[in-house]
């Protein structure tokens, strides 16, 4: 008799992909045989975060799907949707521990299912998409000044472009 594969689901925005995103994907993959990842649409992010992502949906889907521990990437139009968890036959849902005391219908549903569970992971210390955005904003003048300096110093007269 064929043994059932354990299917793990996690989801997120995955905007400005960083080491915290990779950590949750790798930790999630270790819990089962297959890792299915829901990537939030631009509209969903706009709805629950109040601002659009920096990286468009199709690019975020492609980035996440290229990670070797990810088995499958699915479009997420609702946060942890029951129908999606059923359709993908999910056994374990992983999520950041900032959701521990918040209500999500799909999390509550999976907790009620025999043999299924939710695993909460702590966030990677010192890294977040919001923190990256803040650092970019705070460093904008330096970033622009350095880019303008590089441009000014470039020699656009490459030897191979010179007339002979």
GROMACS .gro file of N, CA and C in nm, residues 102 114 120:
model
    9
  102UNK      N    1  -0.461   3.569   1.631
  102UNK     CA    2  -0.553   3.631   1.536
  102UNK      C    3  -0.639   3.522   1.472
  114UNK      N    4  -0.909   1.604   1.199
  114UNK     CA    5  -0.827   1.497   1.259
  114UNK      C    6  -0.695   1.476   1.181
  120UNK      N    7   0.329   2.733   1.410
  120UNK     CA    8   0.365   2.874   1.410
  120UNK      C    9   0.517   2.887   1.420
   0.00000   0.00000   0.00000
